[in-house]
Coordinates of C-alpha atoms and ligand atoms in Angstrom, one line a residue:
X1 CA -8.6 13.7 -18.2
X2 CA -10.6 16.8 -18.2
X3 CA -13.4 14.7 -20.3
X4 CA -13.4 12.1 -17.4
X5 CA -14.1 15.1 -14.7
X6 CA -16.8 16.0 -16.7
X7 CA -18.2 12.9 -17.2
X8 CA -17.7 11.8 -14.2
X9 CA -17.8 14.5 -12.1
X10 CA -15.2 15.6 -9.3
X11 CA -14.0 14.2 -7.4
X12 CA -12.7 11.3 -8.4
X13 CA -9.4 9.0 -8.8
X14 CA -8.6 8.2 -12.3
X15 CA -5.7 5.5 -12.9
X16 CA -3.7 4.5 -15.6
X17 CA -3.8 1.1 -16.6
X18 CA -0.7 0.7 -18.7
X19 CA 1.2 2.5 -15.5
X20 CA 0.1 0.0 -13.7
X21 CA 1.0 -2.5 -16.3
X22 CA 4.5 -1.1 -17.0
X23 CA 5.4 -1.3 -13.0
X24 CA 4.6 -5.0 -13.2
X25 CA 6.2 -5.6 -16.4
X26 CA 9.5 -3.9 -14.8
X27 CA 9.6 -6.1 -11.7
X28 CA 8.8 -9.6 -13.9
X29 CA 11.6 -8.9 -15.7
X30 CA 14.3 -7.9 -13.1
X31 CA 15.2 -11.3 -12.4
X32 CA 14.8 -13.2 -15.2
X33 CA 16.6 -16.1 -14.3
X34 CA 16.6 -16.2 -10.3
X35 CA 14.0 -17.7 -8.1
X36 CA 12.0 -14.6 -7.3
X37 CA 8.2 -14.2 -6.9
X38 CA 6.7 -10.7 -6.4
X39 CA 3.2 -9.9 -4.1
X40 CA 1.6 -6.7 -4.9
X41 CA 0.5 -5.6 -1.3
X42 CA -2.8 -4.7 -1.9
X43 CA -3.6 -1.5 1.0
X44 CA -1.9 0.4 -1.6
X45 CA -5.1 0.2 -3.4
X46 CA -7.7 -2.6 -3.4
X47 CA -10.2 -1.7 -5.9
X48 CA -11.1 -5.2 -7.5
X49 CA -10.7 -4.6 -11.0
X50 CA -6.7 -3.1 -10.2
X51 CA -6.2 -6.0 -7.9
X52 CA -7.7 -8.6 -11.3
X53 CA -5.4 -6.3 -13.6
X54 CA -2.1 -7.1 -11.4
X55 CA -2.8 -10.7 -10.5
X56 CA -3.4 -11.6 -14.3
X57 CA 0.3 -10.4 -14.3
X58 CA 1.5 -13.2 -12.6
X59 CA 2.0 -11.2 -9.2
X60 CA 0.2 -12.6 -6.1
X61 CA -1.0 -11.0 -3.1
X62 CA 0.5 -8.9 0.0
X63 CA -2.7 -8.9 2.6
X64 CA -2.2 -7.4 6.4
X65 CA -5.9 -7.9 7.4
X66 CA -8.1 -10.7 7.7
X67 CA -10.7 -8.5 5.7
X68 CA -8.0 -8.5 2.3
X69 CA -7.8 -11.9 3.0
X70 CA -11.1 -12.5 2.3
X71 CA -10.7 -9.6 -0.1
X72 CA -8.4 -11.4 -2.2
X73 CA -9.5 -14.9 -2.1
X74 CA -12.4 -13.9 -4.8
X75 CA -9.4 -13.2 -7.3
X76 CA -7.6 -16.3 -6.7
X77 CA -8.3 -20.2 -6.1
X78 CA -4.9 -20.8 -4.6
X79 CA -4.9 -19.8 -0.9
X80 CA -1.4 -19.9 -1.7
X81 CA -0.8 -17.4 -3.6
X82 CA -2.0 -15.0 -1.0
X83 CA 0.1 -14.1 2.3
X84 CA -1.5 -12.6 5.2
X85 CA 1.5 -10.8 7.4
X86 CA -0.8 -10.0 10.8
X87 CA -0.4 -7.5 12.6
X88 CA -2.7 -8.1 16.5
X89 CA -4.9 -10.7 14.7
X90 CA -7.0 -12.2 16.9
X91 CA -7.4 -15.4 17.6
X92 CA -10.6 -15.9 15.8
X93 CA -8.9 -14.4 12.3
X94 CA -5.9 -16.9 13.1
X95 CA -8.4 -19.6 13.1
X96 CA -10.1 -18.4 9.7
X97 CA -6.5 -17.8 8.2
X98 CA -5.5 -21.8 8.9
X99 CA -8.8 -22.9 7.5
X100 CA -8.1 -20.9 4.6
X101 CA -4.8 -21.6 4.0
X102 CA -3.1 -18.8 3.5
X103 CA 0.3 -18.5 4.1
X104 CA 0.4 -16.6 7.7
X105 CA 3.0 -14.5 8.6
X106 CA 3.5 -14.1 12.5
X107 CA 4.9 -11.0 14.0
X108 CA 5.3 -11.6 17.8
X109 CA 6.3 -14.4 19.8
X110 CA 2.9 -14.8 21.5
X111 CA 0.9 -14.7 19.0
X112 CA 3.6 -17.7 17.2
X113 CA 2.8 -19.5 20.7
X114 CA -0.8 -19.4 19.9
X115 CA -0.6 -20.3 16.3
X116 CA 1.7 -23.6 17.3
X117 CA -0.7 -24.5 20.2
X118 CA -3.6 -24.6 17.0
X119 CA -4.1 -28.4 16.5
X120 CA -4.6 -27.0 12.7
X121 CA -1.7 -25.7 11.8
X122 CA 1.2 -26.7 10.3
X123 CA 3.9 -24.6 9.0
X124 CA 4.0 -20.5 8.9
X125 CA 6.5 -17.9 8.3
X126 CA 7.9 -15.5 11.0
X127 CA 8.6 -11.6 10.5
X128 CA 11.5 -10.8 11.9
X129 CA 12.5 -7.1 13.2
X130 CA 15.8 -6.4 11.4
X131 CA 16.8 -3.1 13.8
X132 CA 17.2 -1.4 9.8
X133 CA 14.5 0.4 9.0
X134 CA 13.9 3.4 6.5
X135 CA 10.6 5.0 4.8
X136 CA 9.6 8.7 3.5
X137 CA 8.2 9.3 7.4
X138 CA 8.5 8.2 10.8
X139 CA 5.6 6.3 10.6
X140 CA 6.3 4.5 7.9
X141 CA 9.2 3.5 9.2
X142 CA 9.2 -0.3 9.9
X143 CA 12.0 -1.7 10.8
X144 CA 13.3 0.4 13.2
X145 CA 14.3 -1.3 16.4
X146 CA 11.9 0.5 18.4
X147 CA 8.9 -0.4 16.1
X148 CA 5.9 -2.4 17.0
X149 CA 6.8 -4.8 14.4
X150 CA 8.7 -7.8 13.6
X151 CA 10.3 -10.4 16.5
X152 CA 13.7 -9.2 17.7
X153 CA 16.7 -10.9 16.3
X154 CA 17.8 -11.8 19.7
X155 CA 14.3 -13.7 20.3
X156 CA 14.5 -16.1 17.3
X157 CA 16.4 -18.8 19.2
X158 CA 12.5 -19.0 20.8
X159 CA 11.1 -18.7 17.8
X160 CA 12.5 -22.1 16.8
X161 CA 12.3 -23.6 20.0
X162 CA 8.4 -22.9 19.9
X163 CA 8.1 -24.2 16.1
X164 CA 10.2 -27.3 17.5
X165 CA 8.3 -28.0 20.7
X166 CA 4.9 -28.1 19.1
X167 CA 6.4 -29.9 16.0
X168 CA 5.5 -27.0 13.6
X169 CA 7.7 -25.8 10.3
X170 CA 8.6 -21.8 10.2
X171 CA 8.9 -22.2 6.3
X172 CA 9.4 -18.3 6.0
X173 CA 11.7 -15.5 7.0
X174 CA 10.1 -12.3 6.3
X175 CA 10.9 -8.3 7.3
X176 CA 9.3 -5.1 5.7
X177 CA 11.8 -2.3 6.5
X178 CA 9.4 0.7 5.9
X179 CA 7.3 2.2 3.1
X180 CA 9.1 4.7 0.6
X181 CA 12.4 3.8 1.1
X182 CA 15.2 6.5 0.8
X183 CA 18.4 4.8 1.0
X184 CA 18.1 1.8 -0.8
X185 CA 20.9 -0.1 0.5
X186 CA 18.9 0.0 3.6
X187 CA 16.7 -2.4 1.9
X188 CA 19.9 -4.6 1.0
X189 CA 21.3 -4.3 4.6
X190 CA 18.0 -5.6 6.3
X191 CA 18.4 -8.2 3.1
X192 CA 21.5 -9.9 4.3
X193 CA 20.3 -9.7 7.4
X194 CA 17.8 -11.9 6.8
X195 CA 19.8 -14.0 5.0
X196 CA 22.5 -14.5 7.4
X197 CA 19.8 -15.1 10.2
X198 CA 17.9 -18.0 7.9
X199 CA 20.9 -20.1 9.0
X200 CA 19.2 -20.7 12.1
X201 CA 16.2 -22.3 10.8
X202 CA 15.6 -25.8 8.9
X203 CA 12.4 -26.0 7.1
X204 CA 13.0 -22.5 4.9
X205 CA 11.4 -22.5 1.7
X206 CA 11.3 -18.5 0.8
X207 CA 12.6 -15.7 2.4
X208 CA 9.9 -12.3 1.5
X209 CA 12.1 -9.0 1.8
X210 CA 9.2 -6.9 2.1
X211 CA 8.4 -3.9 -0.4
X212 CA 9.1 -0.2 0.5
X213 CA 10.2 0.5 -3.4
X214 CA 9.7 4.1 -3.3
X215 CA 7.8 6.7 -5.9
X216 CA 9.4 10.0 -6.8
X217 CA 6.7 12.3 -6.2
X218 CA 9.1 15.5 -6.6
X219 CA 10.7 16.3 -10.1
X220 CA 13.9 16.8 -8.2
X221 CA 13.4 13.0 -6.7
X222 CA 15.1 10.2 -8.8
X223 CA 13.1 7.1 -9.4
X224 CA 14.2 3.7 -7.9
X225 CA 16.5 2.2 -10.0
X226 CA 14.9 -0.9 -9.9
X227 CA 17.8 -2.7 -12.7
X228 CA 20.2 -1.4 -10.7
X229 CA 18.7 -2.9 -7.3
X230 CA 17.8 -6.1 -8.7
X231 CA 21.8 -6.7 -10.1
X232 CA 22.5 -5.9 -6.2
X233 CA 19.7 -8.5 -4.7
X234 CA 21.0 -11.1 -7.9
X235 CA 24.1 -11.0 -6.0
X236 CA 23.2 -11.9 -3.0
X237 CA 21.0 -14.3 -4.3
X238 CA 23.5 -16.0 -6.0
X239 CA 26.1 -16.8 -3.2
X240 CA 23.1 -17.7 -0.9
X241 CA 21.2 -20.3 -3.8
X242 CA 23.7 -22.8 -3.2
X243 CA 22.5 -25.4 -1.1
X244 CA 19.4 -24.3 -0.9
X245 CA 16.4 -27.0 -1.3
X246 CA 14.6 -27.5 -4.8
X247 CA 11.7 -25.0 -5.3
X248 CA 12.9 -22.5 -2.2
X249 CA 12.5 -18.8 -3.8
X250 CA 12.6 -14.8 -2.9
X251 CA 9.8 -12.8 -2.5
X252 CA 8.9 -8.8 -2.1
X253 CA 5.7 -7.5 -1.7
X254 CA 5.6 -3.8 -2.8
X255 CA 2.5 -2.1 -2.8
X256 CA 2.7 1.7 -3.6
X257 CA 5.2 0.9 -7.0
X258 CA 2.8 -1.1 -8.8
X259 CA 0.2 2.0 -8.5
X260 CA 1.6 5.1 -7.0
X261 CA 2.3 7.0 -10.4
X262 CA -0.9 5.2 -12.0
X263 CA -3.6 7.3 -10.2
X264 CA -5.0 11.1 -9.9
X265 CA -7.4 12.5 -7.7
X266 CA -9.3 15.2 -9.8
X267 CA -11.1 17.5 -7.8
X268 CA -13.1 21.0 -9.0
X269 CA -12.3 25.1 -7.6
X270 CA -15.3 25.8 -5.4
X271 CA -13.9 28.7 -4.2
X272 CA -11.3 31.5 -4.1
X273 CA -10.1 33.4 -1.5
X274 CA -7.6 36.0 -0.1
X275 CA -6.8 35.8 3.4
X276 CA -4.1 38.2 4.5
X277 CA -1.4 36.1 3.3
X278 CA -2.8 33.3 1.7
X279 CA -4.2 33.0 -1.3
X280 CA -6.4 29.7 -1.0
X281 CA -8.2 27.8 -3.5
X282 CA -10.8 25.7 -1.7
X283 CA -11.9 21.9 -3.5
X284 CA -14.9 19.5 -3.5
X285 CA -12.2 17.1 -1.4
X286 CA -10.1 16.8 1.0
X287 CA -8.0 15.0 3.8
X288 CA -11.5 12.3 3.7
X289 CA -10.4 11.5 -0.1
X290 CA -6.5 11.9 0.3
X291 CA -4.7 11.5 3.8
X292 CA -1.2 11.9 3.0
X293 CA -0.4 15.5 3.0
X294 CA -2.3 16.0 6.8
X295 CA -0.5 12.5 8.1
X296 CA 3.2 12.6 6.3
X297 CA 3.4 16.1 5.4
X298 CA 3.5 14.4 1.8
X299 CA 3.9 16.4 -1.5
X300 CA 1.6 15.5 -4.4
X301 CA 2.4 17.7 -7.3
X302 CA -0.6 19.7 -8.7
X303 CA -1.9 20.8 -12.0
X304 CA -4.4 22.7 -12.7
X305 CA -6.0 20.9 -16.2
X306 CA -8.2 23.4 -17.4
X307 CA -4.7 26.1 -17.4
X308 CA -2.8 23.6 -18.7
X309 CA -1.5 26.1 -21.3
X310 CA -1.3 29.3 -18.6
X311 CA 1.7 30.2 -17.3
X312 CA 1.9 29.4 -13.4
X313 CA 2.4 33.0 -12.0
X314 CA 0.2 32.5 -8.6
X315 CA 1.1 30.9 -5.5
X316 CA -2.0 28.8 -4.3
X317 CA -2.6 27.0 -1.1
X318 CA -5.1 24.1 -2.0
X319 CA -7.7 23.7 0.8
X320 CA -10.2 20.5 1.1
X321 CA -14.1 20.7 2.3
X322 CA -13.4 18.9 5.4
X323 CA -14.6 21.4 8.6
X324 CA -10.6 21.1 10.2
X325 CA -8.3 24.2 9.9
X326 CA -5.8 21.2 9.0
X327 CA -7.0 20.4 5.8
X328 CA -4.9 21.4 3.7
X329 CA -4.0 19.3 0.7
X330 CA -0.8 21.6 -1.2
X331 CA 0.9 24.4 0.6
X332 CA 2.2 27.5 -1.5
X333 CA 1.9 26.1 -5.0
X334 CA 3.0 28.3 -8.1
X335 CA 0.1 27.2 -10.6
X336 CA -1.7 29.5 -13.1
X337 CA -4.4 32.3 -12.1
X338 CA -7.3 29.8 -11.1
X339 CA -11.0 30.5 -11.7
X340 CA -14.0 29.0 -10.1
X341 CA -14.5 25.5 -11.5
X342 CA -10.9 25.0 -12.9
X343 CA -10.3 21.5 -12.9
X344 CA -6.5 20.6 -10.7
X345 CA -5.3 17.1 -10.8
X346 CA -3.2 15.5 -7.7
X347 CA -0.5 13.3 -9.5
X348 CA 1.0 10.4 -7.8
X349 CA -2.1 9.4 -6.3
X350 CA -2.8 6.2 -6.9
X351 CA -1.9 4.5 -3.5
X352 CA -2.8 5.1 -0.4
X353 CA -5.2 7.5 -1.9
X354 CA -8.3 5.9 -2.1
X355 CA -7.5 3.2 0.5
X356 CA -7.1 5.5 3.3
X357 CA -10.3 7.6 2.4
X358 CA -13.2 8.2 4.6
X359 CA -16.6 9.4 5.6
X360 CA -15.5 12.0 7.8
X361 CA -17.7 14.8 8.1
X362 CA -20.1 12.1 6.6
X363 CA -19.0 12.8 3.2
X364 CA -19.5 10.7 0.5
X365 CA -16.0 8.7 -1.2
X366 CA -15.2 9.7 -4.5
X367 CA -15.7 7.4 -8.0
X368 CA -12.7 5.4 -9.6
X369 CA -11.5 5.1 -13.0
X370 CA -9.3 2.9 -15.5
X371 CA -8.1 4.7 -18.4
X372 CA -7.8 1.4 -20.5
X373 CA -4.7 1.0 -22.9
X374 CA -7.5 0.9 -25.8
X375 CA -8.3 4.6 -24.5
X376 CA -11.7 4.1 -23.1
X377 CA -12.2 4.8 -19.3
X378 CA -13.8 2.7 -17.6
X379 CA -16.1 3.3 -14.0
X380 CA -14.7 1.0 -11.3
X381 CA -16.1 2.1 -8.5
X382 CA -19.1 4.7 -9.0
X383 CA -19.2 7.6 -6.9
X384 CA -21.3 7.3 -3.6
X385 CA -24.2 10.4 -3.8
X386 CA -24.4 12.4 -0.5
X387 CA -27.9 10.9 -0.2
X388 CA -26.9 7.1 -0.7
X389 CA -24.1 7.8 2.1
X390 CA -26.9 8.9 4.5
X391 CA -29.2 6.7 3.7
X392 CA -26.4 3.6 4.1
X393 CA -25.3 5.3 7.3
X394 CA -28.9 5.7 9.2
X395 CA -29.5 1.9 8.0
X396 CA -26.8 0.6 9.4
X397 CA -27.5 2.3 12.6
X398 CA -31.0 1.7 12.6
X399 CA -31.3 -1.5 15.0
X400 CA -29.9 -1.5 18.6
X401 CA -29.3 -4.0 20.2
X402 CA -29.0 -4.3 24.1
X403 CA -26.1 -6.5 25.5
X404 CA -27.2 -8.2 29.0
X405 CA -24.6 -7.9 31.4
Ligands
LIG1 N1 4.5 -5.1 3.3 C1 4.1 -4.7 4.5 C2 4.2 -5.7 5.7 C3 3.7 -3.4 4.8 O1 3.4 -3.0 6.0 C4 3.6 -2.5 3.7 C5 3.2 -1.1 3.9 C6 4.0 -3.0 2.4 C7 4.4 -4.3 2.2 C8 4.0 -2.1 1.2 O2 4.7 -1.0 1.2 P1 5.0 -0.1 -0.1 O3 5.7 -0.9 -1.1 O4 3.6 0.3 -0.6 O5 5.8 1.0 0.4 N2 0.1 5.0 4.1 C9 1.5 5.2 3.9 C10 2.2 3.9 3.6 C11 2.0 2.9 4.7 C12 2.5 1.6 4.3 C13 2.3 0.6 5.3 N3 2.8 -0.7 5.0 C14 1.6 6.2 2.7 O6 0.7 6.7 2.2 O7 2.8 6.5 2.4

């Protein structure tokens, strides 16, 4: 890892391909003999080569934006395979989406209006709002009754009045309870609720539970039992199977378990310094290269690579390069006596990380990494320099245009 800094430079996300490779191994094989399919919901992190490396799996694709649509449909030939769960779409990416042929998720009864008033299309699934929700924040938190998502249970009798008025087929039942689930019989809750509530439509041909599979990032946090929840959904699965029509299946769509664990965000000591109670240790990143900790208050544990050996004797507050007081990435961490240059990792990095980064302050984002299972890394995404970010920047705001009113 320290090689990769060098080589590389800091910052920059590294990820572990046979992570990545082990997390889709473990969910292939929890329901060996049960209709399941699994998406990997790809804003967890989109770089090309990890979404190639999971679809070659035999995992499809989770999208929420017409832009991973398009995103996705260079990895795959089957339009199929890839299910767009909108969120607002407008009524030009609804267009686009039934030309494509995506499978199209719809959240709200006005936009299912519009879609069954499209001379186009055809069939679509609905996301429903279960009224269970969970997630490792309030604003990840999905499911909730009170969310913007998902059409109310009590509204579904429209639902399938619309579908049946315009002679459309809802062949889906979807709901996504929240992201980092904490109680996972939350997840099986909102499952039978779905279940139950399928009764009420006639063209069903999959039912998609969503993802929210968790990551420890603590040491004291237990990781998701996944054998354990899958012998809980089999159940389920079973008792609901009979009857059902040839070829109808389950799906989830997790996103941050496929990657989570896989990725680092390496990062270099530019500077120590004593205030009178804090003992900082300022990085070249920041909330631009990592969001969670300013957004969710969310722990990434931190090691300092080049001390790996030192005892941690020094409480540390890890500070980013990003001109906000708020910027903090780790508050109060016991790590070893740090120097200038010392190389710290943030574990647990691997989604959300480098999806969620930015430009603020106009920096420049960070290069990514594959630590292949052969044990060569591999650049997947070179770093942007601070002049190519300016120079791509001033282009692109070059021309103006005037709009005539
Ligand atoms: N499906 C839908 C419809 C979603 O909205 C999400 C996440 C997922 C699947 C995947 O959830 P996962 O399995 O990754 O938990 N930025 C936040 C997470 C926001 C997730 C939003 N939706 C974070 O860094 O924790």
């Amino acid at each position: 890892m320290l090689q990769v800094a060098r080589q590389l430079g800091t910052p920059c996300y590294v990820y572990n391909e046979a992570v990545i490779m082990r997390q889709s191994r473990i969910v292939l094989d929890t329901f060996e003999n049960q209709p399941v399919k699994w998406l990997y919901a790809i804003k967890a992190n989109d770089n090309p080569h990890i979404l190639s490396l999971i679809q070659k799996s035999g995992i499809g694709f989770d999208t929420v934006s017409f832009e991973e649509v398009l995103l996705c449909r260079h990895f795959t030939d089957n339009p199929r395979q890839i299910f767009y769960t909108e969120n607002s779409m407008s009524d030009a990416e609804m267009d686009a989406a039934i030309q494509m042929g995506v499978i199209l998720n719809i959240g709200s009864l006005k936009r299912l209006e519009r879609f069954c008033r499209h001379p186009e299309a055809t069939e679509c699934c609905v996301r429903i709002n279960p009224a269970i929700g969970d997630g490792h924040h309030a604003r990840v938190n999905t499911g909730d009754s009170e969310s913007k998502f998902g059409i109310r249970i009590g509204q579904i009798e429209e639902a399938v009045a619309l579908a049946k008025k315009y002679g459309k087929r809802i062949i889906g039942l979807h709901a996504h309870i929240g992201s980092g689930i904490k109680e996972p019989e939350n997840l099986i809750a909102a499952m039978k609720v779905l279940i139950e509530l399928s009764k009420e439509f006639s063209d069903l041909t999959f039912i998609n539970f969503g993802g929210g599979m968790p990551t420890p990032y603590r040491s004291s946090e237990k990781p998701f039992d996944m054998a354990h929840f899958g012998r809980l959904a089999s159940a389920l699965f079973e008792a609901d199977l009979k009857g059902r029509p040839e070829g109808f299946h389950y799906l989830f769509e997790p996103g941050r378990w496929f990657v989570a664990e896989a990725g680092f965000l390496l990062t270099k000591v530019q500077t120590i310094k004593d205030q009178l109670e804090t003992r900082y240790l300022g990085t070249d990143t920041g909330m631009h290269h990592l969001m969670r900790p300013i957004i969710y208050d969310a722990w990434h544990d931190v090691v300092n690579l080049t001390k790996i050996e030192h005892t941690p004797d020094q409480l540390y507050t890890i500070s980013g390069n990003i001109c906000e007081s708020g910027d903090i990435l780790a508050f109060d961490r016991l790590l070893p006596e740090a120097e200038m240059d010392d190389v710290l990792a943030f574990c647990d990095a691997g989604a959300y990380g480098m999806t969620m980064a930015s430009q603020y302050n106009r920096r420049a984002l960070p290069a990514e990494a594959l630590l292949k299972t052969d044990g060569t890394f591999q650049i997947i995404r070179p770093a942007q320099t601070a002049e190519e970010t300016v120079a791509e920047f001033l282009d692109k705001c070059r021309f103006t245009t005037t709009i005539n009113s």
